[in-house]
Short mmCIF file of C-alpha atoms and ligand atoms in Angstrom, two decimals:
data_model
loop_
_atom_site.label_atom_id
_atom_site.label_comp_id
_atom_site.label_asym_id
_atom_site.label_seq_id
_atom_site.Cartn_x
_atom_site.Cartn_y
_atom_site.Cartn_z
CA MET A 1 156.87 6.04 -126.10
CA THR A 2 159.13 3.02 -125.61
CA ILE A 3 161.92 2.00 -127.94
CA GLY A 4 161.65 -1.68 -127.07
CA TRP A 5 164.95 -2.42 -125.40
CA CYS A 6 165.00 -5.84 -123.80
CA PHE A 7 168.32 -6.26 -122.03
CA ASP A 8 169.39 -9.56 -120.55
CA ASN A 9 173.05 -9.17 -119.65
CA THR A 10 175.00 -12.35 -119.10
CA TYR A 11 178.63 -11.50 -119.88
CA SER A 12 178.68 -8.81 -117.19
CA LYS A 13 177.85 -11.54 -114.65
CA LEU A 14 181.04 -13.47 -115.41
CA PRO A 15 183.84 -13.22 -112.81
CA ASP A 16 185.81 -9.97 -112.41
CA PRO A 17 188.82 -10.82 -114.58
CA PHE A 18 186.58 -11.06 -117.66
CA ARG A 19 185.56 -7.41 -117.67
CA GLU A 20 185.61 -3.99 -116.06
CA LYS A 21 182.32 -2.35 -115.08
CA ILE A 22 182.45 1.11 -116.60
CA ASP A 23 180.06 3.63 -118.11
CA PRO A 24 180.70 5.49 -121.35
CA VAL A 25 182.33 8.88 -120.74
CA PRO A 26 179.70 11.56 -121.55
CA VAL A 27 180.29 13.77 -124.59
CA LYS A 28 179.76 17.47 -125.08
CA ASN A 29 177.32 17.87 -127.90
CA PRO A 30 176.00 14.66 -129.46
CA GLU A 31 174.39 14.84 -132.90
CA LEU A 32 172.84 11.96 -134.82
CA VAL A 33 174.48 11.28 -138.18
CA ILE A 34 172.82 8.05 -139.24
CA LEU A 35 170.46 5.46 -137.80
CA ASN A 36 169.97 2.04 -139.38
CA LYS A 37 166.22 1.62 -139.76
CA ASN A 38 166.37 -1.88 -141.25
CA LEU A 39 168.55 -3.17 -138.46
CA SER A 40 166.35 -1.45 -135.85
CA LYS A 41 163.41 -3.41 -137.22
CA GLU A 42 165.31 -6.69 -137.09
CA LEU A 43 166.11 -5.95 -133.45
CA ASN A 44 162.48 -4.97 -132.77
CA LEU A 45 163.54 -1.47 -131.78
CA ASP A 46 161.35 1.48 -132.73
CA PHE A 47 162.81 4.98 -132.85
CA SER A 48 160.08 6.49 -135.01
CA ASN A 49 158.60 8.56 -132.18
CA ILE A 50 161.86 9.62 -130.59
CA ASP A 51 163.35 12.95 -131.61
CA ASN A 52 166.86 13.08 -133.01
CA ASN A 53 168.32 14.82 -129.95
CA LYS A 54 167.13 12.02 -127.69
CA ILE A 55 168.48 9.42 -130.14
CA ALA A 56 171.82 11.22 -130.12
CA GLU A 57 171.83 11.29 -126.30
CA LEU A 58 171.21 7.56 -126.33
CA PHE A 59 173.80 6.51 -128.92
CA SER A 60 176.48 8.75 -127.46
CA GLY A 61 176.11 7.05 -124.10
CA ASN A 62 175.05 10.31 -122.43
CA SER A 63 171.79 8.70 -121.33
CA LEU A 64 171.88 4.94 -120.98
CA PRO A 65 168.76 2.86 -121.65
CA PRO A 66 167.09 1.07 -118.74
CA GLY A 67 168.40 -2.45 -118.25
CA SER A 68 171.82 -1.74 -119.72
CA ASN A 69 174.91 -2.48 -117.66
CA SER A 70 178.10 -1.24 -119.28
CA ILE A 71 181.34 -3.14 -119.28
CA ALA A 72 184.66 -3.10 -121.09
CA GLN A 73 185.74 -6.63 -122.01
CA ALA A 74 189.19 -7.98 -121.32
CA TYR A 75 191.06 -9.77 -124.10
CA ALA A 76 194.53 -10.36 -125.42
CA GLY A 77 195.78 -11.00 -128.92
CA HIS A 78 198.58 -11.71 -131.31
CA GLN A 79 199.05 -8.46 -133.23
CA PHE A 80 201.11 -9.14 -136.36
CA GLY A 81 202.34 -12.25 -134.59
CA HIS A 82 203.22 -10.63 -131.24
CA PHE A 83 201.26 -11.45 -128.09
CA THR A 84 199.83 -8.44 -126.19
CA MET A 85 197.30 -7.87 -123.40
CA LEU A 86 194.56 -5.67 -124.87
CA GLY A 87 190.86 -5.28 -123.98
CA ASP A 88 188.20 -2.75 -124.98
CA GLY A 89 190.30 0.40 -124.94
CA ARG A 90 187.70 2.57 -126.61
CA ALA A 91 184.49 0.64 -126.46
CA VAL A 92 181.90 -0.43 -123.93
CA LEU A 93 179.34 -3.17 -124.23
CA ILE A 94 176.18 -1.58 -122.87
CA GLY A 95 174.34 -4.88 -122.73
CA GLU A 96 172.80 -7.84 -124.54
CA HIS A 97 169.49 -7.08 -126.22
CA LEU A 98 166.97 -9.83 -126.99
CA SER A 99 164.82 -9.54 -130.10
CA LYS A 100 161.25 -10.82 -130.01
CA LYS A 101 162.52 -14.11 -131.42
CA LYS A 102 164.88 -14.21 -128.41
CA ASP A 103 167.94 -13.79 -130.58
CA ARG A 104 170.70 -12.25 -128.46
CA TYR A 105 172.76 -9.27 -129.64
CA ASP A 106 175.63 -7.37 -128.05
CA ILE A 107 175.08 -3.61 -128.23
CA GLN A 108 178.45 -1.90 -128.10
CA PHE A 109 179.50 1.75 -128.30
CA LYS A 110 182.82 2.21 -130.08
CA GLY A 111 184.63 5.47 -129.32
CA SER A 112 182.97 5.82 -125.92
CA GLY A 113 185.96 7.00 -123.86
CA LYS A 114 188.82 5.60 -121.83
CA THR A 115 188.72 2.31 -119.93
CA THR A 116 191.24 0.32 -117.88
CA PHE A 117 192.40 -1.15 -121.18
CA SER A 118 193.08 2.13 -123.03
CA ARG A 119 196.87 2.02 -122.56
CA ASN A 120 198.07 5.25 -124.24
CA GLY A 121 194.92 5.78 -126.30
CA ASP A 122 192.29 8.47 -125.79
CA GLY A 123 189.37 6.02 -125.92
CA ARG A 124 187.81 7.96 -128.77
CA ALA A 125 187.15 7.53 -132.49
CA ALA A 126 186.86 9.88 -135.47
CA LEU A 127 183.86 10.40 -137.73
CA GLY A 128 185.47 9.12 -140.95
CA PRO A 129 186.53 5.67 -139.68
CA MET A 130 183.22 5.12 -137.83
CA LEU A 131 181.18 5.96 -140.95
CA ARG A 132 183.53 3.79 -142.99
CA GLU A 133 182.84 0.86 -140.64
CA TYR A 134 179.10 1.55 -140.99
CA ILE A 135 179.27 1.56 -144.83
CA ILE A 136 181.47 -1.51 -145.18
CA SER A 137 179.94 -3.67 -142.47
CA GLU A 138 176.45 -3.06 -143.85
CA ALA A 139 177.77 -3.78 -147.36
CA MET A 140 179.20 -7.08 -146.10
CA HIS A 141 175.88 -7.98 -144.52
CA ASN A 142 174.09 -7.33 -147.80
CA LEU A 143 176.69 -9.42 -149.63
CA ASN A 144 175.43 -12.26 -147.39
CA ILE A 145 178.62 -12.46 -145.37
CA PRO A 146 178.46 -12.92 -141.57
CA THR A 147 179.44 -9.66 -139.93
CA THR A 148 178.93 -7.36 -136.99
CA ARG A 149 176.39 -4.68 -137.93
CA SER A 150 176.16 -0.93 -137.46
CA LEU A 151 173.11 0.56 -135.81
CA ALA A 152 174.03 4.23 -135.53
CA VAL A 153 176.73 6.86 -135.77
CA VAL A 154 176.66 10.04 -133.70
CA LYS A 155 179.07 12.94 -133.71
CA THR A 156 180.28 13.80 -130.21
CA GLY A 157 180.77 17.54 -130.75
CA GLU A 158 184.34 17.07 -129.51
CA ASP A 159 187.55 16.90 -131.51
CA VAL A 160 189.84 13.94 -131.42
CA VAL A 161 193.50 14.59 -132.05
CA ARG A 162 195.13 12.37 -134.63
CA GLU A 163 197.66 13.76 -137.14
CA LYS A 164 195.33 16.76 -137.06
CA PRO A 165 192.12 17.48 -135.12
CA LEU A 166 189.18 15.44 -136.40
CA GLN A 167 185.50 15.36 -135.51
CA GLY A 168 184.81 12.77 -132.82
CA ALA A 169 182.13 10.10 -133.31
CA ILE A 170 180.68 6.98 -131.71
CA LEU A 171 179.53 3.91 -133.63
CA THR A 172 176.95 1.53 -132.20
CA ARG A 173 178.09 -1.94 -133.17
CA VAL A 174 175.76 -4.93 -132.99
CA ALA A 175 177.24 -8.43 -132.79
CA LEU A 176 176.26 -11.97 -131.92
CA SER A 177 178.93 -11.42 -129.28
CA HIS A 178 182.32 -9.76 -128.99
CA ILE A 179 184.05 -12.92 -127.77
CA ARG A 180 187.27 -13.34 -129.71
CA VAL A 181 190.09 -15.84 -130.02
CA GLY A 182 191.87 -13.17 -127.98
CA THR A 183 189.32 -13.55 -125.16
CA PHE A 184 190.41 -17.18 -124.81
CA GLN A 185 194.05 -16.11 -124.99
CA TYR A 186 193.52 -13.62 -122.16
CA ILE A 187 191.92 -16.17 -119.89
CA ALA A 188 194.37 -18.93 -120.86
CA ALA A 189 197.31 -16.63 -120.04
CA ARG A 190 195.97 -16.31 -116.47
CA ASP A 191 196.56 -20.05 -116.14
CA LYS A 192 193.46 -20.85 -114.06
CA LYS A 193 191.69 -23.86 -115.44
CA ASN A 194 188.40 -23.04 -113.73
CA GLU A 195 188.24 -19.65 -115.53
CA LEU A 196 188.90 -21.33 -118.85
CA GLU A 197 186.09 -23.79 -118.13
CA ILE A 198 183.75 -20.92 -117.34
CA LEU A 199 184.54 -19.29 -120.69
CA LEU A 200 184.22 -22.56 -122.61
CA ASN A 201 180.82 -23.32 -121.09
CA TYR A 202 179.62 -19.75 -121.57
CA VAL A 203 180.57 -19.73 -125.26
CA ILE A 204 179.01 -23.12 -125.93
CA GLN A 205 175.79 -22.19 -124.20
CA ARG A 206 175.58 -18.89 -126.02
CA HIS A 207 176.75 -19.81 -129.53
CA TYR A 208 176.92 -23.55 -129.97
CA PRO A 209 174.34 -25.20 -127.68
CA ASN A 210 174.22 -28.26 -129.94
CA ILE A 211 177.63 -29.39 -128.59
CA GLN A 212 176.61 -28.82 -124.97
CA ASN A 213 176.36 -32.53 -124.24
CA SER A 214 179.25 -33.68 -126.35
CA LYS A 215 181.92 -35.94 -124.84
CA ASN A 216 184.75 -33.54 -125.55
CA LYS A 217 183.37 -30.02 -125.62
CA ALA A 218 186.73 -28.32 -126.08
CA ILE A 219 187.69 -30.20 -129.24
CA ASP A 220 184.18 -29.87 -130.61
CA LEU A 221 184.34 -26.13 -130.06
CA LEU A 222 187.60 -26.01 -132.00
CA LYS A 223 185.89 -27.94 -134.82
CA VAL A 224 182.82 -25.68 -135.04
CA VAL A 225 184.84 -22.48 -134.82
CA MET A 226 187.12 -23.82 -137.56
CA GLU A 227 184.12 -24.58 -139.76
CA LYS A 228 182.70 -21.06 -139.18
CA GLN A 229 186.02 -19.40 -139.92
CA ILE A 230 186.57 -21.40 -143.10
CA ASN A 231 183.12 -20.39 -144.34
CA LEU A 232 183.90 -16.80 -143.47
CA VAL A 233 187.26 -16.57 -145.22
CA VAL A 234 185.87 -18.32 -148.32
CA ASN A 235 183.22 -15.60 -148.43
CA TRP A 236 185.87 -12.91 -148.15
CA MET A 237 187.80 -14.49 -151.04
CA ARG A 238 184.59 -14.62 -153.07
CA VAL A 239 184.07 -10.85 -153.07
CA GLY A 240 187.72 -9.76 -152.83
CA PHE A 241 187.47 -8.51 -149.25
CA ILE A 242 190.79 -7.92 -147.52
CA HIS A 243 190.36 -7.64 -143.77
CA GLY A 244 193.74 -6.02 -143.29
CA VAL A 245 194.31 -6.75 -139.61
CA MET A 246 193.58 -10.40 -138.90
CA ASN A 247 195.08 -10.30 -135.42
CA THR A 248 193.69 -12.95 -133.08
CA ASP A 249 191.81 -10.26 -131.15
CA ASN A 250 189.96 -9.47 -134.36
CA MET A 251 188.73 -13.03 -134.94
CA SER A 252 185.27 -13.60 -133.54
CA ILE A 253 184.30 -16.93 -131.99
CA SER A 254 180.81 -16.56 -133.49
CA GLY A 255 182.27 -16.46 -137.01
CA GLU A 256 181.33 -12.87 -137.85
CA THR A 257 183.64 -10.45 -139.64
CA ILE A 258 184.73 -8.01 -136.94
CA ASP A 259 186.85 -4.87 -136.73
CA TYR A 260 186.69 -2.76 -139.85
CA GLY A 261 189.93 -0.83 -139.49
CA PRO A 262 192.18 -1.04 -142.52
CA CYS A 263 189.97 -3.34 -144.59
CA ALA A 264 189.27 -2.68 -148.29
CA PHE A 265 188.09 -4.51 -151.37
CA MET A 266 190.55 -5.71 -153.99
CA ASP A 267 189.97 -4.14 -157.38
CA THR A 268 192.64 -5.27 -159.87
CA TYR A 269 193.15 -8.98 -159.34
CA ASP A 270 196.45 -9.53 -157.58
CA PRO A 271 196.66 -12.17 -154.86
CA LYS A 272 199.33 -10.17 -153.02
CA THR A 273 197.13 -7.09 -152.62
CA VAL A 274 197.60 -5.26 -149.31
CA PHE A 275 196.01 -1.90 -148.44
CA SER A 276 197.03 -1.45 -144.82
CA SER A 277 199.77 1.15 -144.36
CA ILE A 278 201.37 -0.84 -141.53
CA ASP A 279 201.32 -4.28 -143.16
CA HIS A 280 204.79 -3.94 -144.69
CA LEU A 281 205.43 -7.66 -145.11
CA GLY A 282 202.00 -8.45 -146.53
CA ARG A 283 201.14 -10.76 -143.62
CA TYR A 284 197.43 -10.04 -144.19
CA ALA A 285 197.48 -9.89 -148.01
CA TYR A 286 194.46 -11.25 -149.91
CA CYS A 287 196.08 -14.63 -150.66
CA ASN A 288 197.36 -15.07 -147.09
CA GLN A 289 193.94 -14.82 -145.45
CA PRO A 290 193.26 -18.59 -145.37
CA LEU A 291 196.78 -19.28 -144.01
CA ILE A 292 196.33 -16.69 -141.28
CA THR A 293 192.92 -18.11 -140.44
CA LYS A 294 194.64 -21.42 -139.73
CA TRP A 295 197.42 -19.69 -137.79
CA ASN A 296 194.83 -17.95 -135.60
CA LEU A 297 192.90 -21.19 -135.10
CA THR A 298 196.14 -22.79 -133.94
CA ARG A 299 196.47 -20.06 -131.29
CA PHE A 300 192.86 -20.81 -130.32
CA ALA A 301 193.62 -24.53 -130.06
CA GLU A 302 196.59 -23.77 -127.78
CA CYS A 303 194.23 -22.07 -125.32
CA LEU A 304 192.02 -25.15 -125.25
CA ILE A 305 194.82 -27.68 -124.59
CA PRO A 306 194.16 -27.95 -120.80
CA LEU A 307 190.51 -28.76 -121.52
CA ILE A 308 190.88 -31.31 -124.32
CA HIS A 309 192.64 -34.09 -122.37
CA ASN A 310 194.33 -34.47 -118.97
CA ASP A 311 197.48 -35.66 -120.67
CA GLN A 312 198.97 -32.62 -122.39
CA ASN A 313 200.70 -34.62 -125.13
CA LYS A 314 197.50 -36.46 -125.95
CA SER A 315 195.69 -33.13 -125.99
CA ILE A 316 198.15 -31.65 -128.48
CA GLU A 317 197.84 -34.75 -130.65
CA ILE A 318 194.04 -34.47 -130.78
CA ALA A 319 194.10 -30.73 -131.53
CA THR A 320 196.76 -31.16 -134.21
CA GLU A 321 194.70 -33.80 -135.97
CA THR A 322 191.76 -31.39 -136.14
CA LEU A 323 193.91 -28.50 -137.35
CA ASN A 324 195.49 -30.71 -140.00
CA SER A 325 192.14 -31.08 -141.70
CA PHE A 326 192.01 -27.32 -142.35
CA GLU A 327 193.61 -27.28 -145.81
CA LYS A 328 191.41 -30.01 -147.27
CA LYS A 329 188.23 -28.45 -145.89
CA TYR A 330 189.22 -24.99 -147.08
CA GLU A 331 190.13 -26.16 -150.57
CA GLU A 332 186.85 -28.01 -150.96
CA LYS A 333 184.79 -24.98 -149.94
CA TRP A 334 186.89 -22.58 -151.97
CA LEU A 335 186.54 -24.75 -155.09
CA ASN A 336 182.78 -24.94 -154.68
CA MET A 337 182.60 -21.19 -154.18
CA MET A 338 184.60 -20.60 -157.36
CA ARG A 339 182.42 -23.09 -159.24
CA ASP A 340 179.41 -21.01 -158.21
CA LYS A 341 181.13 -17.83 -159.38
CA LEU A 342 181.59 -19.47 -162.78
CA GLY A 343 178.12 -20.99 -162.89
CA LEU A 344 179.39 -24.58 -162.81
CA PHE A 345 177.07 -27.21 -161.44
CA GLY A 346 178.42 -30.53 -160.13
CA SER A 347 182.16 -31.17 -160.06
CA GLU A 348 184.59 -32.25 -162.76
CA ASP A 349 188.26 -33.23 -162.46
CA ASN A 350 189.49 -30.26 -164.47
CA ASP A 351 187.50 -27.61 -162.61
CA LYS A 352 190.44 -26.50 -160.48
CA ILE A 353 192.65 -26.00 -163.54
CA LEU A 354 189.90 -24.08 -165.31
CA ILE A 355 189.49 -21.79 -162.29
CA LEU A 356 193.23 -21.26 -161.75
CA ASP A 357 193.76 -20.51 -165.44
CA LEU A 358 191.19 -17.72 -165.26
CA LEU A 359 192.78 -16.27 -162.12
CA THR A 360 196.25 -16.43 -163.71
CA TRP A 361 194.93 -14.63 -166.79
CA MET A 362 193.27 -11.97 -164.62
CA HIS A 363 196.51 -11.46 -162.73
CA GLN A 364 198.60 -11.18 -165.90
CA LYS A 365 196.18 -8.83 -167.63
CA LYS A 366 195.47 -6.85 -164.43
CA THR A 367 191.72 -7.03 -164.84
CA ASP A 368 189.23 -5.91 -162.23
CA TYR A 369 188.16 -8.86 -160.04
CA THR A 370 184.48 -7.89 -159.63
CA ASN A 371 183.97 -6.64 -163.17
CA THR A 372 185.54 -9.71 -164.81
CA PHE A 373 182.81 -11.84 -163.28
CA CYS A 374 180.25 -9.24 -164.39
CA HIS A 375 181.61 -9.64 -167.93
CA LEU A 376 181.15 -13.42 -167.70
CA MET A 377 177.54 -12.82 -166.65
CA GLY A 378 177.01 -10.73 -169.78
CA LEU A 379 177.16 -7.36 -168.01
CA GLU A 380 179.59 -4.90 -169.58
CA ILE A 381 180.86 -2.29 -167.13
CA ASP A 382 184.29 -1.08 -168.16
CA GLN A 383 184.56 -1.04 -171.94
CA ASN A 384 187.51 -3.34 -171.82
CA ASP A 385 189.51 -4.62 -174.86
CA LYS A 386 191.28 -7.10 -172.57
CA PHE A 387 188.34 -9.47 -173.00
CA GLN A 388 189.06 -9.63 -176.77
CA ASP A 389 192.44 -11.22 -176.05
CA ASP A 390 193.05 -14.68 -177.62
CA ASP A 391 194.01 -16.34 -174.34
CA PHE A 392 190.78 -15.17 -172.76
CA GLN A 393 188.73 -16.30 -175.76
CA SER A 394 190.19 -19.79 -175.65
CA TRP A 395 189.65 -19.97 -171.89
CA LYS A 396 186.04 -18.93 -172.50
CA GLU A 397 185.59 -21.80 -174.97
CA ARG A 398 186.77 -24.28 -172.34
CA TRP A 399 184.42 -22.67 -169.82
CA GLN A 400 181.48 -22.92 -172.21
CA LYS A 401 182.30 -26.57 -172.91
CA ARG A 402 182.25 -27.22 -169.17
CA HIS A 403 178.79 -25.62 -169.02
CA SER A 404 177.52 -28.11 -171.58
CA LEU A 405 178.42 -30.90 -169.11
CA ASN A 406 175.98 -29.38 -166.67
CA ASN A 407 172.93 -30.28 -168.65
CA LYS A 408 171.76 -26.85 -167.62
CA ASN A 409 171.01 -23.97 -169.93
CA TYR A 410 173.08 -20.77 -169.82
CA GLU A 411 170.24 -18.99 -168.02
CA LYS A 412 170.47 -21.37 -165.07
CA CYS A 413 174.25 -20.91 -164.96
CA VAL A 414 173.86 -17.14 -164.97
CA LYS A 415 171.27 -17.35 -162.21
CA LEU A 416 173.78 -19.22 -160.04
CA MET A 417 176.50 -16.69 -160.91
CA ARG A 418 174.21 -13.76 -160.18
CA SER A 419 173.60 -15.09 -156.67
CA VAL A 420 177.29 -14.95 -155.70
CA ASN A 421 178.97 -12.33 -157.92
CA PRO A 422 178.23 -8.80 -156.73
CA LEU A 423 177.58 -6.12 -159.35
CA VAL A 424 178.85 -3.48 -156.99
CA ILE A 425 181.32 -3.38 -154.09
CA PRO A 426 182.47 -0.49 -151.86
CA ARG A 427 185.11 0.96 -154.19
CA ASN A 428 187.91 2.76 -152.42
CA ILE A 429 187.71 6.22 -154.02
CA MET A 430 183.94 6.22 -153.93
CA VAL A 431 183.91 5.55 -150.17
CA GLU A 432 186.70 8.07 -149.58
CA ASN A 433 184.83 10.81 -151.50
CA ALA A 434 181.65 10.17 -149.54
CA LEU A 435 183.59 10.45 -146.27
CA LYS A 436 185.12 13.75 -147.41
CA ASP A 437 181.61 15.14 -147.99
CA ALA A 438 180.51 13.77 -144.61
CA ASP A 439 183.37 15.55 -142.91
CA LYS A 440 181.97 18.81 -144.34
CA GLY A 441 178.54 17.98 -142.95
CA ASN A 442 177.02 16.64 -146.17
CA PHE A 443 175.86 13.03 -145.74
CA ASP A 444 174.01 12.65 -149.06
CA SER A 445 176.73 10.67 -150.84
CA THR A 446 177.23 8.40 -147.81
CA LYS A 447 173.53 7.62 -147.76
CA LYS A 448 173.44 7.10 -151.53
CA ILE A 449 176.32 4.58 -151.35
CA ILE A 450 174.69 2.74 -148.47
CA GLY A 451 171.51 2.54 -150.57
CA ILE A 452 173.27 1.15 -153.67
CA LEU A 453 175.29 -1.32 -151.59
CA SER A 454 172.17 -2.62 -149.89
CA ASN A 455 171.35 -4.60 -153.06
CA PRO A 456 174.71 -5.63 -154.49
CA TYR A 457 173.34 -8.49 -156.60
CA LEU A 458 170.63 -6.49 -158.36
CA GLU A 459 170.69 -4.09 -161.26
CA GLN A 460 169.57 -0.69 -160.02
CA LYS A 461 169.03 2.75 -161.43
CA ASP A 462 172.32 4.72 -161.35
CA ILE A 463 174.33 1.63 -160.36
CA ILE A 464 176.69 2.22 -163.28
CA ASN A 465 178.07 5.30 -161.47
CA TYR A 466 179.32 3.02 -158.71
CA GLN A 467 180.80 0.14 -160.71
CA ALA A 468 183.74 1.52 -162.65
CA ALA A 469 187.11 0.01 -161.82
CA SER A 470 188.49 3.56 -161.92
CA LEU A 471 186.69 4.21 -158.63
CA SER A 472 189.56 2.30 -157.10
CA ASN A 473 193.18 3.27 -156.82
CA LYS A 474 196.18 1.01 -156.93
CA ASN A 475 198.09 3.16 -154.46
CA TYR A 476 195.22 3.33 -151.99
CA LYS A 477 196.32 3.03 -148.35
CA THR A 478 194.23 2.31 -145.26
CA PHE A 479 194.91 2.98 -141.58
CA CYS A 480 193.82 1.30 -138.36
CA GLY A 481 193.00 2.39 -134.86
CA THR A 482 191.81 5.84 -135.87
P1 AMP B 1 192.21 -2.50 -133.19
O1 AMP B 1 193.44 -2.13 -133.98
O2 AMP B 1 191.04 -1.60 -133.47
O3 AMP B 1 191.88 -3.93 -133.26
O4 AMP B 1 192.57 -2.17 -131.68
C1 AMP B 1 193.61 -2.80 -130.97
C2 AMP B 1 193.58 -2.39 -129.53
O5 AMP B 1 193.81 -0.99 -129.41
C3 AMP B 1 192.26 -2.64 -128.82
O6 AMP B 1 192.55 -3.02 -127.50
C4 AMP B 1 191.59 -1.30 -128.87
O7 AMP B 1 190.64 -1.14 -127.85
C5 AMP B 1 192.77 -0.37 -128.68
N1 AMP B 1 192.55 0.98 -129.24
C6 AMP B 1 192.44 1.34 -130.53
N2 AMP B 1 192.23 2.67 -130.64
C7 AMP B 1 192.19 3.17 -129.38
C8 AMP B 1 192.01 4.46 -128.81
N3 AMP B 1 191.82 5.55 -129.57
N4 AMP B 1 192.03 4.57 -127.47
C9 AMP B 1 192.22 3.50 -126.68
N5 AMP B 1 192.41 2.27 -127.14
C10 AMP B 1 192.40 2.08 -128.48
MG1 MG B 2 190.25 -4.93 -132.63
#
């Protein structure tokens, strides 16, 4: 019985500095925890006739599929503003799989053992964080936000030592590619223009073939990546997603959300929300995400300088002009996104004030971000007296007046709102509790959460058990690199 792998590996054919050829380090006793059937179907992979032991052998890297060719990719990155040489220290890309539609996907094992780039790390990952990435990345996908996906998690049967011994696990991550801003930084730091050209051409051919014949490919790449990243961060702001570690090595050139370390969803509306235990200064706080996106794009632009124009000053001038359009583009998209959240069609001069007044009220009254929009859609989740407040009532009158300008009935407005406001998000305590059960070998609650989060815009049986704001915790802390 064949699974349907169709590998066509192109990145591994790039020159040596781009990657190290290396196989995953075998593990002792692999055991399948979860396999993503929906994603398998999208990839045209069929595991229905393969027994779980064989699947575990496969997704642990103990037996590699025919046609794969494992590599660890080299990259660099600004981590909290500081430049470092990095690379896949605990992951290998086993190859690029083509679906029947010829869509190309990186298949990567995360937690697969040491590589040249491991520095002091053990190359391994623990069960909790890998399952957490599975839950949240799949939730993001179902929220209609570009993201890497999760195909499988296996336990390795080996312990990994963190603050205490934890069960080891490997996640199979699926991505349009794993090329990052940091990949460009790595190559640019080597200061060989021909290598930079190879990367530029590779990326354009793979992700943006429509600019292949453009007059200035480098500046056009900056423009398309900027557009993708603005769309992405606007989506994050829409659902209250806080990435937590927006280092340049965690920004994908394809525009997918990547690297689910310390991420978490904001509950109580507070623009300064930070969950990551190491983000002491709030560099990656909710409200800073657009600013950091621009900062990272500026680092990307710096890499491209030698390719934009022969005259360096001219090159900087051209790149700066592009980067300067960031704020206007972001604001326009953010405003439209917020209009959708409020069911506002068209645009009116006072829309921005209306939106900001609601956000200010939410901040002052400490209301739950997701559930406030549910309330506006007529769905009561937390019995909340805050909505009786005079300020809120008068804001609501202004909002309803604005609706009357739409020439649309309330039903149409709600339909628009229902398409962008999730009824359920991965709440911190709820995910944490599921991971505790999983650690004890019980995966029922993990699977139940994944099921509920697969339809975040629909009312479902039992959904109410997953919506309460109390399933979050103000003092919640997240950790990365575990
Ligand atoms: P991250 O914080 O996940 O973006 O990872 C930053 C860098 O640390 C990347 O180069 C990772 O490959 C590397 N890294 C994270 N955890 C480990 C580990 N356990 N062993 C080796 N390298 C790691
Ligand atoms: Mg990373």
